[in-house]
Short mmCIF file of C-alpha atoms in Angstrom, two decimals:
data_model
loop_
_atom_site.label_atom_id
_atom_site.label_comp_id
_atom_site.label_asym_id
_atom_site.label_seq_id
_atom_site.Cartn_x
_atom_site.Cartn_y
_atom_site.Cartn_z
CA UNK A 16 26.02 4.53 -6.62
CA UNK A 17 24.45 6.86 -3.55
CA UNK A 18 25.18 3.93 -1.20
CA UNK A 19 27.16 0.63 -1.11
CA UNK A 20 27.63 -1.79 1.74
CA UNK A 21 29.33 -5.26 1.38
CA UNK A 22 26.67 -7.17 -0.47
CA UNK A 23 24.16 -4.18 -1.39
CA UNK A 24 24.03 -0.69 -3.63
CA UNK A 25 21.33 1.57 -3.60
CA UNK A 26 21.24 4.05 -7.01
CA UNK A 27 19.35 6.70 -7.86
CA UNK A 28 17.92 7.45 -12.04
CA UNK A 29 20.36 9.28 -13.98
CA UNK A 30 18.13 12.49 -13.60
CA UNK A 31 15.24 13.96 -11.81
CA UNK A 32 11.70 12.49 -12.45
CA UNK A 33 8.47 13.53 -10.75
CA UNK A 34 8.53 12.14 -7.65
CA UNK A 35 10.82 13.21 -4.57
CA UNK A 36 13.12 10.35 -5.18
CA UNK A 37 13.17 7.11 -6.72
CA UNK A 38 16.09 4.54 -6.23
CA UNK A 39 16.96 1.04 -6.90
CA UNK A 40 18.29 -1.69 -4.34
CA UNK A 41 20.81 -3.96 -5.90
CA UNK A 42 22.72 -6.97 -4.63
CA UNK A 43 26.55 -6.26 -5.23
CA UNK A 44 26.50 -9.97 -7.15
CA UNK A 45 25.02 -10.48 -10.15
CA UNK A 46 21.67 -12.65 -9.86
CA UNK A 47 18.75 -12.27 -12.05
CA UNK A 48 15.70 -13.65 -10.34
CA UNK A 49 15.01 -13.37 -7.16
CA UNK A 50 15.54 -17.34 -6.50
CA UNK A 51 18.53 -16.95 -7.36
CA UNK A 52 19.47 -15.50 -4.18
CA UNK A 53 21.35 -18.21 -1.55
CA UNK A 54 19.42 -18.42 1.59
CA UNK A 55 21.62 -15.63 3.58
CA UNK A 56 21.98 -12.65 0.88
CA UNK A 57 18.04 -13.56 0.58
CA UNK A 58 16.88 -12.77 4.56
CA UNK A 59 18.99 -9.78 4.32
CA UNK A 60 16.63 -8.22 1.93
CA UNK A 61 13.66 -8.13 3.77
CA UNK A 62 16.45 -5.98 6.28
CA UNK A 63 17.11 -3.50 3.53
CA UNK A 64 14.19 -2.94 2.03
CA UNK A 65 12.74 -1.86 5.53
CA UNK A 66 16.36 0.25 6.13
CA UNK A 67 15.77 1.81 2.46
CA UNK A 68 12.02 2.26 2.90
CA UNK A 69 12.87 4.32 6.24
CA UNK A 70 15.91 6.02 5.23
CA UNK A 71 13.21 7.33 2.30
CA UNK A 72 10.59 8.06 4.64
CA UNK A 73 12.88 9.75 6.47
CA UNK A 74 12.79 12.70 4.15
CA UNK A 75 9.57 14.26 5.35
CA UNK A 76 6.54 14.61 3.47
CA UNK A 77 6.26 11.13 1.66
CA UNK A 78 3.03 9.27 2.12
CA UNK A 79 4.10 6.31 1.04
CA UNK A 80 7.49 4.41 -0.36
CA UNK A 81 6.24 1.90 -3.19
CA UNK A 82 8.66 -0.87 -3.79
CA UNK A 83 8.43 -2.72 -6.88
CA UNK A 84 10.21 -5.46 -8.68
CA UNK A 85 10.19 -5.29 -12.84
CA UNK A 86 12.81 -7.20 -14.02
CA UNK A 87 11.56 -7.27 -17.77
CA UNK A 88 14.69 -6.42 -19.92
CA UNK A 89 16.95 -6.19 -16.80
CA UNK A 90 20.11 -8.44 -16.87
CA UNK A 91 20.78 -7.35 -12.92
CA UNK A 92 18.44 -7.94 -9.78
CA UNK A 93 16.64 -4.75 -8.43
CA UNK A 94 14.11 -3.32 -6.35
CA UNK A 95 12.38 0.29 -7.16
CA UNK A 96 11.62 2.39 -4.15
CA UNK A 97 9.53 5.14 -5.58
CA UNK A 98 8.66 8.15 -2.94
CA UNK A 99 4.96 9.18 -3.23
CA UNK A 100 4.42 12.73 -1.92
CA UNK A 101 1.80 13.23 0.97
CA UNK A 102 -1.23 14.45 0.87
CA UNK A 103 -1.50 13.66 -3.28
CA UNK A 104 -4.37 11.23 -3.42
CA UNK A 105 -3.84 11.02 -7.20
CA UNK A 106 -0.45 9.08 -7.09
CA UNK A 107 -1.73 6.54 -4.98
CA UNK A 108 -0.99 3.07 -5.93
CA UNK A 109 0.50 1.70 -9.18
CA UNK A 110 -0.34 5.16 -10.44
CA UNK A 111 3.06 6.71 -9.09
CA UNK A 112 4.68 4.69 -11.35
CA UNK A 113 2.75 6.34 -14.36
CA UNK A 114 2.83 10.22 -12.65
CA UNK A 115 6.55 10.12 -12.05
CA UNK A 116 7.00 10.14 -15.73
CA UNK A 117 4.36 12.60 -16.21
CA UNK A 118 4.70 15.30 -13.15
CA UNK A 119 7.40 17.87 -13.62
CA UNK A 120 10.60 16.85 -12.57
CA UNK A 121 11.77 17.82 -8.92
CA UNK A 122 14.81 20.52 -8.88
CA UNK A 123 17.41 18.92 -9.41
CA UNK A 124 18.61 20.44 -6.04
CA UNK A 125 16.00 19.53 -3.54
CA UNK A 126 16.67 15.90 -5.60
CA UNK A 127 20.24 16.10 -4.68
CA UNK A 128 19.33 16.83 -1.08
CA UNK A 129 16.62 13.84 -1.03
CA UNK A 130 19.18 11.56 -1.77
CA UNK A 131 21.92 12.65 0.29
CA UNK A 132 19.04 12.34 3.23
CA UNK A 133 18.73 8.97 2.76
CA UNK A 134 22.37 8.01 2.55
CA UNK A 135 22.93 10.03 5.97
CA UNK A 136 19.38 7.64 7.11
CA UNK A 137 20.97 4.63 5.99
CA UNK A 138 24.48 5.69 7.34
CA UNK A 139 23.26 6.00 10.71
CA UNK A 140 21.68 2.33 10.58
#
């Protein structure tokens, strides 16, 4: 995991993909649906999804952070927060999803860096 707190972990893919960064928002506890969440662990994700979306943003040069919930096949609950680059009308809406599998992917360094950006963001609150 990039991140953990006491009831959240953010993680990036395994590798690279096309976009700048794309990482998933998991509760530490194992729940499988949304509704599943209890009342408290469930207001504090509206908190982190705006703290993850900003900590992305945060990175420079991202037009918009799409965040998505596919749970199809998943056994854990988690949120995709998938970096669209600026100024790429092309990638706009639910066609990120499909470029980041098509677009080269980014150097592995700059994606190193992209994460480590947003786990200093999120560090600093």
């Amino acid at each position: 995991f990039a991140w953990v707190s006491e009831r959240w972990r953010l993680h990036p893919l395994a590798e690279p993909s096309g976009l700048q960064v794309v990482l998933l928002l998991e509760p530490r506890q194992h729940f499988g649906e949304p509704g599943e969440l209890p009342d408290e662990l469930a207001s504090e994700l509206g908190l982190m999804i705006a703290r993850v979306e900003r900590a992305i943003r945060s990175i420079g040069e991202i037009g918009r952070v799409h965040v998505c919930r596919w749970g199809d096949g998943g056994e854990h609950l988690h949120w995709w927060f998938m970096a669209r680059p600026a100024r790429l009308p092309q990638l706009i809406g639910s066609f990120a999803a499909i470029w980041d599998d098509i677009l080269p992917p980014t150097p592995a360094p700059i994606w190193r860096a992209n994460i480590a950006a947003v786990v200093a963001a999120l560090d600093r609150g």
